Coordinates of N, CA and C in Angstrom, one line a residue:
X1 N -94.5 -89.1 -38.8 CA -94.0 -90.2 -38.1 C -93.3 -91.2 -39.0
X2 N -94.0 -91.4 -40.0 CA -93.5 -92.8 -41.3 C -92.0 -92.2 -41.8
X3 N -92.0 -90.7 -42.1 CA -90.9 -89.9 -42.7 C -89.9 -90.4 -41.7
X4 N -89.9 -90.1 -40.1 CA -88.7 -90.1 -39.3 C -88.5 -91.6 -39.3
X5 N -89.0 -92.5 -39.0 CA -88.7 -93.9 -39.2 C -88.0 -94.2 -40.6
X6 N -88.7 -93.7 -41.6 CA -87.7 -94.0 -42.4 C -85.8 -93.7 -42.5
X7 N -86.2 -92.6 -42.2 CA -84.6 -91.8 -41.9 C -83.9 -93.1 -41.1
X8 N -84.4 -93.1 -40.1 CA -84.0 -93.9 -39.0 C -83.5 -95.1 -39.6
X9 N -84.1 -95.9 -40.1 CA -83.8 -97.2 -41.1 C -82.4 -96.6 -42.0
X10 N -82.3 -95.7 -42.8 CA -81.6 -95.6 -43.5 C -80.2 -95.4 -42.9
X11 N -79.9 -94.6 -41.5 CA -79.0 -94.3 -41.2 C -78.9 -95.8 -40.2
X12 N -79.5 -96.3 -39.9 CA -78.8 -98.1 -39.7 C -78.4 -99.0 -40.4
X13 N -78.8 -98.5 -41.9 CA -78.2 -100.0 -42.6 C -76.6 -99.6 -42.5
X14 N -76.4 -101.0 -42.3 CA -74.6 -101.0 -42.4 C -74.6 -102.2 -43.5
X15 N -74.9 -102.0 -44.8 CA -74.6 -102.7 -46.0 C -73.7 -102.2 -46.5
X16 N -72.5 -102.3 -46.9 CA -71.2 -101.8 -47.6 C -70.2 -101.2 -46.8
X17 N -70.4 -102.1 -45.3 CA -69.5 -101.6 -44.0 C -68.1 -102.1 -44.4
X18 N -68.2 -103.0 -44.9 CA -66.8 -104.3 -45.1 C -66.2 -103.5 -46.3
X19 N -66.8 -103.2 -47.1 CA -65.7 -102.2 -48.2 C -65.7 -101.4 -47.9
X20 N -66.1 -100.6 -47.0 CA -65.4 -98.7 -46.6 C -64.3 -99.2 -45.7
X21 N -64.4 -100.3 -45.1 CA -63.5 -100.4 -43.9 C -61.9 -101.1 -44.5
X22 N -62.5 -102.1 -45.2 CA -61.3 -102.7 -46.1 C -60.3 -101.5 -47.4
X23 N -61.0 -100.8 -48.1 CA -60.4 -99.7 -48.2 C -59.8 -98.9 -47.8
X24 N -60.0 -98.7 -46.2 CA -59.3 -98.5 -45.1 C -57.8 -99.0 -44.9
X25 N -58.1 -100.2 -44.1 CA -57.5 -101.0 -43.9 C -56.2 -101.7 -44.6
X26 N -56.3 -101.9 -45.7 CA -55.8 -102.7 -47.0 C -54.3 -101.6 -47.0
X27 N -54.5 -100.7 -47.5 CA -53.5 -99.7 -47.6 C -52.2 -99.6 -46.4
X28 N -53.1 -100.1 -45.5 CA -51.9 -99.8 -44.3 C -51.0 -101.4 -44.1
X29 N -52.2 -102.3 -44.5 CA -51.5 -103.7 -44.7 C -49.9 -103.9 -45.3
X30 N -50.6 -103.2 -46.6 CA -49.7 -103.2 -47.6 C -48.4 -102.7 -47.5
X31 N -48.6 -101.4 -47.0 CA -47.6 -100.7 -46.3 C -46.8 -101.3 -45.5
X32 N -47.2 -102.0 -44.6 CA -46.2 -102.7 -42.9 C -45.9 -104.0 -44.1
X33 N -46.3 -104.7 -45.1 CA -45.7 -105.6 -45.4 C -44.8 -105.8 -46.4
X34 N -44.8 -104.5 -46.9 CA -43.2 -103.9 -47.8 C -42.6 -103.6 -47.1
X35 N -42.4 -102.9 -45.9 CA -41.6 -102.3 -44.9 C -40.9 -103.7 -44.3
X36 N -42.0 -105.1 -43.7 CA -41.4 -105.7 -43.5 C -40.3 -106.7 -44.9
X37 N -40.7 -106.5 -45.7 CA -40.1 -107.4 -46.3 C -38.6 -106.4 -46.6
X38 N -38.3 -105.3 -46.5 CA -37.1 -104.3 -46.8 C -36.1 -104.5 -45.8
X39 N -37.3 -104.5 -44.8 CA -36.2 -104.9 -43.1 C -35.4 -106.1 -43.5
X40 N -36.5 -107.2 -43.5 CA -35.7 -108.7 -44.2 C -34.4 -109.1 -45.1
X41 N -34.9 -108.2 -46.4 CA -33.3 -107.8 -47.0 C -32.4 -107.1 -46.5
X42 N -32.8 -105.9 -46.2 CA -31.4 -105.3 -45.0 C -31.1 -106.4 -44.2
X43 N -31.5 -107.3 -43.4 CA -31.1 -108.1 -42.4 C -29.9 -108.9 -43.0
X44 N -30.8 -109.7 -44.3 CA -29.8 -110.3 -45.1 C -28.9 -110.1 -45.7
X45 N -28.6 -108.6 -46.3 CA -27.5 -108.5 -46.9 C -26.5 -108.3 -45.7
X46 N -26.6 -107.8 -45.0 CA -26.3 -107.5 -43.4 C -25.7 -108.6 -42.8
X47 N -26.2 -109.7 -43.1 CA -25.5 -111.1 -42.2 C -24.7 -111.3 -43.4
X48 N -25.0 -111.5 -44.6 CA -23.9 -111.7 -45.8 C -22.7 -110.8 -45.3
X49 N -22.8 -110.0 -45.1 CA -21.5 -109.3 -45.2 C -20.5 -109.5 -43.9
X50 N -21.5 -110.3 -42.9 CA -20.7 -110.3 -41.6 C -20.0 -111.9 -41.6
X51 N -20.7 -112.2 -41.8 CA -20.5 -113.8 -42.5 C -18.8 -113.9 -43.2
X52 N -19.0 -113.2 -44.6 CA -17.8 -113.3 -45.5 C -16.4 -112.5 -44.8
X53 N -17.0 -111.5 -44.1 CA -16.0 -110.9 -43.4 C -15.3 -111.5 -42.2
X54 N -16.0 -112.4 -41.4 CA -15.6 -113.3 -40.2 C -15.0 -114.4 -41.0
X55 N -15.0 -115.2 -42.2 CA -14.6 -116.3 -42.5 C -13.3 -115.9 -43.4
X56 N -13.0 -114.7 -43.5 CA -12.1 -114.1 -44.4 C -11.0 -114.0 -43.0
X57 N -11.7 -113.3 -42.5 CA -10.6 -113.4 -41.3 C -10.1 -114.4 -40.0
X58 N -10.8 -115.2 -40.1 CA -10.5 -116.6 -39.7 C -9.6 -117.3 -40.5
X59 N -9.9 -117.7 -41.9 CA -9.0 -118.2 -42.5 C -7.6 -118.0 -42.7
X60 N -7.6 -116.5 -42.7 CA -5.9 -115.9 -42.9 C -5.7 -115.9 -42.1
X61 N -6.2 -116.0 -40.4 CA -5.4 -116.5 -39.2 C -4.9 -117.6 -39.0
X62 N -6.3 -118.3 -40.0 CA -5.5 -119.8 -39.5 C -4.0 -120.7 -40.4
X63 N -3.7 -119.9 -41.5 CA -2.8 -120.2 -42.7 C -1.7 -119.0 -42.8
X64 N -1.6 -118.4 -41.6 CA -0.6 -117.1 -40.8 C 0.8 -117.4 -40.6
X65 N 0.4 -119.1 -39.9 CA 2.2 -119.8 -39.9 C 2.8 -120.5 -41.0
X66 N 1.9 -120.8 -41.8 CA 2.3 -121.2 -43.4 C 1.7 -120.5 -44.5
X67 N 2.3 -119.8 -45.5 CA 2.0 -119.2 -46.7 C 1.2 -120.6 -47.2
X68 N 1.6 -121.1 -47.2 CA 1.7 -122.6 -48.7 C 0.6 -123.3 -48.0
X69 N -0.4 -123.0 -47.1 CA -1.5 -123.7 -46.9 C -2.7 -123.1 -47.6
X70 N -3.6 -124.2 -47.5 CA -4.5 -123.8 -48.7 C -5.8 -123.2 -47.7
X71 N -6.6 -121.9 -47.9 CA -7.3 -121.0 -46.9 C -8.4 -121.9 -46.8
X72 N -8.7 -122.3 -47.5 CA -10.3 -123.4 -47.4 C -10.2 -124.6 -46.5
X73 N -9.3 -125.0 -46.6 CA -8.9 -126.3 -46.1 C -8.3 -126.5 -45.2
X74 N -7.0 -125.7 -44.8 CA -5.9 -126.1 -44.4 C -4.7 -126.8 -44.6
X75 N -4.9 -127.4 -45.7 CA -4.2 -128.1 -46.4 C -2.7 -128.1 -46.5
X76 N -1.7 -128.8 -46.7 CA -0.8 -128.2 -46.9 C 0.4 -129.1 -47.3
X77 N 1.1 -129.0 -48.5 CA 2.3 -130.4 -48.7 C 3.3 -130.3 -48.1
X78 N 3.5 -131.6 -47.8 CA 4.8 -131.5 -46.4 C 6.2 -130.9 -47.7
X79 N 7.0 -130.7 -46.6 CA 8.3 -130.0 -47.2 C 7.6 -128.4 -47.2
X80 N 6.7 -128.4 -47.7 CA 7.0 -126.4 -47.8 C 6.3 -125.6 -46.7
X81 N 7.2 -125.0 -46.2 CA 7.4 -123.7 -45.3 C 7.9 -122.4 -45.4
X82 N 7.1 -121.4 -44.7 CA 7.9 -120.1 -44.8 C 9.5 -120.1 -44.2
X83 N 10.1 -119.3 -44.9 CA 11.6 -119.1 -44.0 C 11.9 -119.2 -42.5
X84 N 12.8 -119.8 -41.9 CA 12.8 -119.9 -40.7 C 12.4 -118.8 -39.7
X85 N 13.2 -117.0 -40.2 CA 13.2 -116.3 -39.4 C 12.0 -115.0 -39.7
X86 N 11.0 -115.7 -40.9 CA 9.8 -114.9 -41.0 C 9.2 -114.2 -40.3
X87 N 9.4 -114.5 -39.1 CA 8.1 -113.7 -37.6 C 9.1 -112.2 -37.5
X88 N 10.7 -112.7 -37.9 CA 11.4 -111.5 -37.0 C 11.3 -110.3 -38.2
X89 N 11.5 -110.8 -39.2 CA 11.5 -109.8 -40.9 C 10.3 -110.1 -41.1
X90 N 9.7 -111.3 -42.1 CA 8.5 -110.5 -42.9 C 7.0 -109.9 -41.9
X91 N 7.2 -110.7 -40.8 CA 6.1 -110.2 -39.6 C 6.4 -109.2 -39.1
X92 N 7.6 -108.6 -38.5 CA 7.8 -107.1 -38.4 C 7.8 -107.4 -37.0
X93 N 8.5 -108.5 -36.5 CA 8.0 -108.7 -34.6 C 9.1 -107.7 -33.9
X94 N 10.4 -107.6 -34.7 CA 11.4 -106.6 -34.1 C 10.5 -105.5 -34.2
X95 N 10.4 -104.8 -35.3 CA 10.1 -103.2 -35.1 C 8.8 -103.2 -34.2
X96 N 8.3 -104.1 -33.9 CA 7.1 -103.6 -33.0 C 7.6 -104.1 -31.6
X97 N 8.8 -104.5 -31.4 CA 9.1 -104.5 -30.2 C 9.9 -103.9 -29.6
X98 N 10.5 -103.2 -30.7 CA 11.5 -102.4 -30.2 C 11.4 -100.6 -30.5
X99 N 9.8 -100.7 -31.1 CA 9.6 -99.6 -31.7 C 10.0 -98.6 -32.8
X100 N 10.9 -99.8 -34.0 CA 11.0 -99.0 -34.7 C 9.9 -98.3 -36.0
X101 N 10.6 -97.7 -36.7 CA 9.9 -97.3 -38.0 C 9.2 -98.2 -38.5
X102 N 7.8 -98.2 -38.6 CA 6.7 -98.8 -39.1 C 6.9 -99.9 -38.5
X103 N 6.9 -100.3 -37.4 CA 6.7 -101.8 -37.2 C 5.4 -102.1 -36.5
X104 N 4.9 -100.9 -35.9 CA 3.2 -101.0 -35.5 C 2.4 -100.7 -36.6
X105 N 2.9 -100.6 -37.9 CA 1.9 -99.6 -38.8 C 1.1 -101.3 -39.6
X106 N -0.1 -100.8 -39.3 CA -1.2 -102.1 -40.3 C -0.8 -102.4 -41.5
X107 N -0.6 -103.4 -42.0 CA -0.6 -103.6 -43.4 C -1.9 -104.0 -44.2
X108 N -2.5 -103.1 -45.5 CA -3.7 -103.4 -46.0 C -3.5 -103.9 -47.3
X109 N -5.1 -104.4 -47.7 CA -4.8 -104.9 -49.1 C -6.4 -104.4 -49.6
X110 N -6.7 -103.9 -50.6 CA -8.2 -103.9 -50.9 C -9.0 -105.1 -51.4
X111 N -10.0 -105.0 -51.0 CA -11.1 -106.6 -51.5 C -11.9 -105.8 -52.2
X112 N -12.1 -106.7 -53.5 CA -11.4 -107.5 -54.2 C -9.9 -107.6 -54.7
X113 N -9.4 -108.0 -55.1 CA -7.9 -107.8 -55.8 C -7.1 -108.0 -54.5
X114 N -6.1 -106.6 -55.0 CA -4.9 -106.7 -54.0 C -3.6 -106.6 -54.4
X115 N -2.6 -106.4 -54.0 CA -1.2 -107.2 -54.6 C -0.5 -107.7 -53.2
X116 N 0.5 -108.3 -53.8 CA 0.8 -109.4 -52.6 C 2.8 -108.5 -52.3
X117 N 2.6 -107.3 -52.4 CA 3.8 -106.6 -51.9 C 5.1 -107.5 -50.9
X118 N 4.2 -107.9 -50.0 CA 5.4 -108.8 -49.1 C 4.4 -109.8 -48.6
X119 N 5.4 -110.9 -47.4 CA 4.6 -112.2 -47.5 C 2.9 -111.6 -46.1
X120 N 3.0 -110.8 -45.3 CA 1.5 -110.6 -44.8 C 0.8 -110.0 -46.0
X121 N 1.1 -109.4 -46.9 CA 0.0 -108.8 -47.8 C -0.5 -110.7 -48.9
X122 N 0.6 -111.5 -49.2 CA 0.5 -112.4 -49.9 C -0.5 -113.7 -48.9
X123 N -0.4 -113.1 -47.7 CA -1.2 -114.1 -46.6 C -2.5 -113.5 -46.9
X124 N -2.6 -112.5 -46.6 CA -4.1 -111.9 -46.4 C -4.6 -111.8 -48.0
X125 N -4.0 -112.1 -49.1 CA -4.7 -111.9 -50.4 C -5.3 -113.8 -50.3
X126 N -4.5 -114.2 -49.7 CA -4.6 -115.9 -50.2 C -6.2 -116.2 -49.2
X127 N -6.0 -115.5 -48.2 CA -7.5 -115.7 -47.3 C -8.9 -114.9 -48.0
X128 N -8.3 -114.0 -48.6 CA -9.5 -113.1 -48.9 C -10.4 -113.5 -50.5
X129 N -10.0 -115.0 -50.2 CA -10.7 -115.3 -51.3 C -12.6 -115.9 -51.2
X130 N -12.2 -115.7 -49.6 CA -13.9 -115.9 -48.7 C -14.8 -115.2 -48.7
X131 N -14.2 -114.2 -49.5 CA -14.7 -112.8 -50.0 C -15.8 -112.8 -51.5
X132 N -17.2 -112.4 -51.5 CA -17.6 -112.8 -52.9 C -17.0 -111.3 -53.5
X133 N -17.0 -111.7 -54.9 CA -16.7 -110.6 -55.8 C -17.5 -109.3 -55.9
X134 N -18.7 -109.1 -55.2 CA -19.4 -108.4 -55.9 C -19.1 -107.5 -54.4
X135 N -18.8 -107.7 -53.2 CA -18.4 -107.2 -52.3 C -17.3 -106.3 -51.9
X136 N -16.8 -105.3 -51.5 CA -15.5 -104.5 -51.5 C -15.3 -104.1 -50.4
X137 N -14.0 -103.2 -49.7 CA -14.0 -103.2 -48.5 C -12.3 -103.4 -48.7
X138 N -11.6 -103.7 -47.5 CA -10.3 -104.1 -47.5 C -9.8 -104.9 -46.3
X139 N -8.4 -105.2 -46.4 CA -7.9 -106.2 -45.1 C -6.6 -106.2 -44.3
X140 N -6.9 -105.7 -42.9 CA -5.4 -105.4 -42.6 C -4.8 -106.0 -41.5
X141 N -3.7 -105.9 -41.1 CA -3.0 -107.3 -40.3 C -2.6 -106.0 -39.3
X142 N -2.1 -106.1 -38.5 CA -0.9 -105.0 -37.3 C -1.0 -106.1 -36.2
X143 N 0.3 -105.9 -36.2 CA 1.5 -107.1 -35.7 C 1.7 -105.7 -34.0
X144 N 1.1 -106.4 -33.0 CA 1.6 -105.6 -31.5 C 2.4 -106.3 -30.5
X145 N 3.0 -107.2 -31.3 CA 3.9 -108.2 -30.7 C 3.1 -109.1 -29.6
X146 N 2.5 -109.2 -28.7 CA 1.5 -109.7 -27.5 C 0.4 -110.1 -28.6
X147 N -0.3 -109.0 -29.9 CA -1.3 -109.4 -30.0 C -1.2 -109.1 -31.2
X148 N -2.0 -109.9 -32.3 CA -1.7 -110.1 -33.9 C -3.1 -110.1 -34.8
X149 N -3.7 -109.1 -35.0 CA -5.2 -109.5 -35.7 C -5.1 -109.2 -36.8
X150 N -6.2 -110.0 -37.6 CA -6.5 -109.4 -38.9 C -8.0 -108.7 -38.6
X151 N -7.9 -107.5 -39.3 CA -9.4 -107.0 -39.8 C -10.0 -107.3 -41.0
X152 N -11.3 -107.7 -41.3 CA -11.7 -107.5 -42.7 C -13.2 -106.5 -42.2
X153 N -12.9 -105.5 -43.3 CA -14.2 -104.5 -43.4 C -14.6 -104.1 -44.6
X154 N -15.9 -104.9 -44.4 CA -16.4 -105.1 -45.8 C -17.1 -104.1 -46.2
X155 N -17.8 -103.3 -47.2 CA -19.4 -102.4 -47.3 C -20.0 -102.6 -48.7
X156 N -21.6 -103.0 -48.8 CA -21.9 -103.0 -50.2 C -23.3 -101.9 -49.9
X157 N -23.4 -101.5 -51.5 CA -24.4 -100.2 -51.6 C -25.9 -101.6 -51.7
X158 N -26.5 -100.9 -50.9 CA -27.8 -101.3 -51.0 C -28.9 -100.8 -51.7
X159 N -29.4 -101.3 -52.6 CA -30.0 -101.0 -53.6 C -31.2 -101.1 -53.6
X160 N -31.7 -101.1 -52.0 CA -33.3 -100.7 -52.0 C -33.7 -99.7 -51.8
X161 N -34.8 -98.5 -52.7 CA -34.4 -97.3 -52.8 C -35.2 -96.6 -51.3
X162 N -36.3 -97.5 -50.5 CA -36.8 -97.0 -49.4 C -35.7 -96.5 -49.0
X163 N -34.5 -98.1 -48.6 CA -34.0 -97.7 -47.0 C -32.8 -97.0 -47.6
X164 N -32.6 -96.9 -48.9 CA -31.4 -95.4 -49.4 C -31.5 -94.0 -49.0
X165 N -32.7 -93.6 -48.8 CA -33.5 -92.4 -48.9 C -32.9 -92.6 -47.3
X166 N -33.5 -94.0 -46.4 CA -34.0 -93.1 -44.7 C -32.3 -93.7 -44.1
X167 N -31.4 -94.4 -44.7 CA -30.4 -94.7 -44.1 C -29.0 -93.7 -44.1
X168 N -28.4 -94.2 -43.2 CA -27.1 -92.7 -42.9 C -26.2 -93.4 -43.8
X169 N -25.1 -92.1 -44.5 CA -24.2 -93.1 -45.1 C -24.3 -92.7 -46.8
X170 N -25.2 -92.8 -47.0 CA -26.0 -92.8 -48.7 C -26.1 -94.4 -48.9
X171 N -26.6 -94.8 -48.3 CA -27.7 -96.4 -48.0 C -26.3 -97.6 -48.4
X172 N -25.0 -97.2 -47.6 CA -23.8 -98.1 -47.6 C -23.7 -99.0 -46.4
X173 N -24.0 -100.4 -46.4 CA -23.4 -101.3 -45.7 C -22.0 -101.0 -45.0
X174 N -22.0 -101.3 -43.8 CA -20.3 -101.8 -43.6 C -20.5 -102.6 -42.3
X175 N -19.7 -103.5 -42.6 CA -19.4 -104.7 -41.3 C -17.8 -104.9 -41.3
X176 N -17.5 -105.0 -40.0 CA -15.8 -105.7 -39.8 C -15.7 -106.9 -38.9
X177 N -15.3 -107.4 -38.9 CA -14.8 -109.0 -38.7 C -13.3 -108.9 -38.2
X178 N -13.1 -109.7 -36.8 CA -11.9 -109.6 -36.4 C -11.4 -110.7 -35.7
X179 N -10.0 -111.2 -36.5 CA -9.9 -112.1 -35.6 C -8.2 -112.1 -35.1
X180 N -8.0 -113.2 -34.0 CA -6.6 -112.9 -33.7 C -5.8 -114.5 -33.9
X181 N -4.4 -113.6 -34.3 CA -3.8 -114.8 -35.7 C -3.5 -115.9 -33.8
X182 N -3.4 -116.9 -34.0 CA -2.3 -117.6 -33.2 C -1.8 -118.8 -33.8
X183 N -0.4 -118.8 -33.3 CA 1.0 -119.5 -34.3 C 1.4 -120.3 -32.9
X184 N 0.6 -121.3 -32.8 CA 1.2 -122.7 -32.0 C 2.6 -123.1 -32.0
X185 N 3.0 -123.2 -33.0 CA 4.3 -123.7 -33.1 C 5.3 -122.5 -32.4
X186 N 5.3 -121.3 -32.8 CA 6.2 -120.4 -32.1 C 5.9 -120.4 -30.5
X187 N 4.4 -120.1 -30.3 CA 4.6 -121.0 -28.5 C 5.1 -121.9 -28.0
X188 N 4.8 -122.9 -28.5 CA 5.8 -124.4 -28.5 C 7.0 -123.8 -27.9
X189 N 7.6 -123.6 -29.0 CA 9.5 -122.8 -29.8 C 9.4 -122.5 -28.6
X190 N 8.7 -121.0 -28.2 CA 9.3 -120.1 -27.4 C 8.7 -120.8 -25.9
X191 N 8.5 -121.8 -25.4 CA 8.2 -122.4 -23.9 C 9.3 -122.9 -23.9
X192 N 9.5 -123.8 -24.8 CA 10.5 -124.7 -24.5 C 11.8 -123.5 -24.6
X193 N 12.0 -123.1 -25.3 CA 13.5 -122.3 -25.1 C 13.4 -121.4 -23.5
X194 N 12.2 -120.9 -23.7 CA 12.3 -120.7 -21.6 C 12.6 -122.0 -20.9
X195 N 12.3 -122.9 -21.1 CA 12.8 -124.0 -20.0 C 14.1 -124.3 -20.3
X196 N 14.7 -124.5 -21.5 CA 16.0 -124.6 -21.5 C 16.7 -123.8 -21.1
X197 N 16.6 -122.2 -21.0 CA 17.4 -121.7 -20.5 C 17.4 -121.6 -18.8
X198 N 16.3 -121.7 -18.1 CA 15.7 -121.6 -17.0 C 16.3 -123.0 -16.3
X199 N 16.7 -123.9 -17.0 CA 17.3 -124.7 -16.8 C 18.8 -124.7 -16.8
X200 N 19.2 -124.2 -18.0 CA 20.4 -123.6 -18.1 C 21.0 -122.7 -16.9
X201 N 20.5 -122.2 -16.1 CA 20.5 -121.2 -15.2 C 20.2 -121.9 -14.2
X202 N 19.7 -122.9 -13.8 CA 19.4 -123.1 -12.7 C 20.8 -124.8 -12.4
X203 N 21.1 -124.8 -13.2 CA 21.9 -126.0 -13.4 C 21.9 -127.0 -14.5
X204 N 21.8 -128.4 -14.8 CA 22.0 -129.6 -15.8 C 20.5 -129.4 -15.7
X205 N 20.0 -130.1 -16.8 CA 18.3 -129.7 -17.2 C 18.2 -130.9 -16.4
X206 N 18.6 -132.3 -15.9 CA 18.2 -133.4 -14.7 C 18.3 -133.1 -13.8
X207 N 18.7 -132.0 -13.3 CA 19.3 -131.3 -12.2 C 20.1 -132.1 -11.1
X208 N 21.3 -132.4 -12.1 CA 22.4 -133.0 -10.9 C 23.5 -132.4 -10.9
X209 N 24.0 -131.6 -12.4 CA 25.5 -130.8 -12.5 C 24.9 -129.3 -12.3
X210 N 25.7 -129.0 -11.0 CA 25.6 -127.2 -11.4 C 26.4 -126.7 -12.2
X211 N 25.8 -125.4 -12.9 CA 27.0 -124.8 -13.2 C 27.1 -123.8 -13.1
X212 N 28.3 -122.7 -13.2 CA 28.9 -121.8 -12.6 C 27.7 -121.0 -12.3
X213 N 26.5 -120.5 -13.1 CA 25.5 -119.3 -13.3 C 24.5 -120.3 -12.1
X214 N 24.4 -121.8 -12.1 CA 23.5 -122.0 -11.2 C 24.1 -121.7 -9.8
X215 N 25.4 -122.2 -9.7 CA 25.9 -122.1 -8.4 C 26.1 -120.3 -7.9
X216 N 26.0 -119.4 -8.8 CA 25.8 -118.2 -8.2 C 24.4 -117.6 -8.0
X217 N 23.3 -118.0 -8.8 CA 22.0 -118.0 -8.5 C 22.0 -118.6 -7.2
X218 N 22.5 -119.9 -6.9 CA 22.4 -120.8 -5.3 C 22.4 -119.7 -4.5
X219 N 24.0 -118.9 -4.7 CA 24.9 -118.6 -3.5 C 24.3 -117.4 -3.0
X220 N 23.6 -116.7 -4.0 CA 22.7 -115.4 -3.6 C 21.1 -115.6 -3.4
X221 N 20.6 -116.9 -3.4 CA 19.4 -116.8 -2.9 C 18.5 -117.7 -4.1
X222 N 18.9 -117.7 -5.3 CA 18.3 -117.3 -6.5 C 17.7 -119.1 -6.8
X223 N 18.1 -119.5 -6.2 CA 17.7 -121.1 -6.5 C 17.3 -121.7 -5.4
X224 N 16.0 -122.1 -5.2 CA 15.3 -122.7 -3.8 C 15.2 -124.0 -4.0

């Protein structure tokens, strides 16, 4: 009877419960809190890249109607402007409206570097300086006459060897950033030259003199 009680005593003590269990325990901690901290950096390099790529392409939208403005600022000294008829030549707004030879085709530049071939490659090098160095990827404009974007698509190698091993790719970043250029001033331009001719057409822009094209718009209907 003294024998079985003993046993009995022995298999209740729970002295050294906290270190079998923490031994346990500890390993898996450690685990979920490298995992989280890996996620963390993926997150971050991940907004880094979307970040530089949205501000890269913002900027060269916004310094699209002037070469000579400065990408950070906006800046710009009076007197200097691009050529008057820039939108029709170095923007390529004919060939994409009329569909000629390459006038839909994107123009690119790689990040870092670049060369400034013509004035959209020399726009998009002047923006892509929102770009850090150590980042790569490239940047391209296509002109659809209605609609004018730049892309920037960035990708950096991630160098944490977890998420290299479980990520697609061979553990390469890539984010793109898009934005669309708009040139105020050629709105302006081009409203008002519809009203003047719409005017022109309809008679004296005070509308007191007709003339010949309004009074045949009148005579067929065309003027209410």
């Amino acid at each position: 009877m003294t024998r079985k009680l003993r046993r009995s005593t022995k298999w209740n003590d729970d002295s050294g419960n906290f270190t079998i269990e923490a031994s346990l325990v500890l390993p898996i901690v450690l685990l979920v809190t490298a995992l989280f901290i890996f996620l963390c950096l993926y997150i971050y390099q991940q907004s880094m890249l979307a970040q530089a790529s949205a501000a890269a392409s913002e900027r060269t939208a916004y310094i699209w109607d002037n070469s000579y403005k400065t990408a950070s600022t906006g800046e710009v000294q009076s007197g200097l402007h691009d050529s008057l008829y820039w939108r029709m030549t170095d923007d390529h707004v004919l060939g994409s409206l009329f569909g000629l030879t390459g006038g839909d085709r994107a123009r690119n530049i790689p990040l870092p570097g670049g060369s400034s071939d013509g004035l959209p490659e020399s726009k998009m090098l002047k923006g892509s300086t929102a770009v850090p160095v150590q980042m790569q990827g490239e940047m391209s404009y296509q002109n659809l006459f209605l609609i004018k974007k730049l892309t920037t698509t960035l990708h950096e190698q991630v160098s944490l060897t977890p998420l290299h091993r479980v990520m697609a790719g061979g553990g390469t970043l890539t984010v793109s950033g898009q934005s669309v250029v708009v040139d105020p001033v050629e709105f302006i331009r081009s409203v008002d030259l519809m009203r003047y001719y719409g005017a022109k057409f309809k008679g004296d822009s005070n509308g007191t003199d007709k003339t010949k094209a309004g009074e045949v718009l009148h005579k067929y209907g065309g003027s209410r």
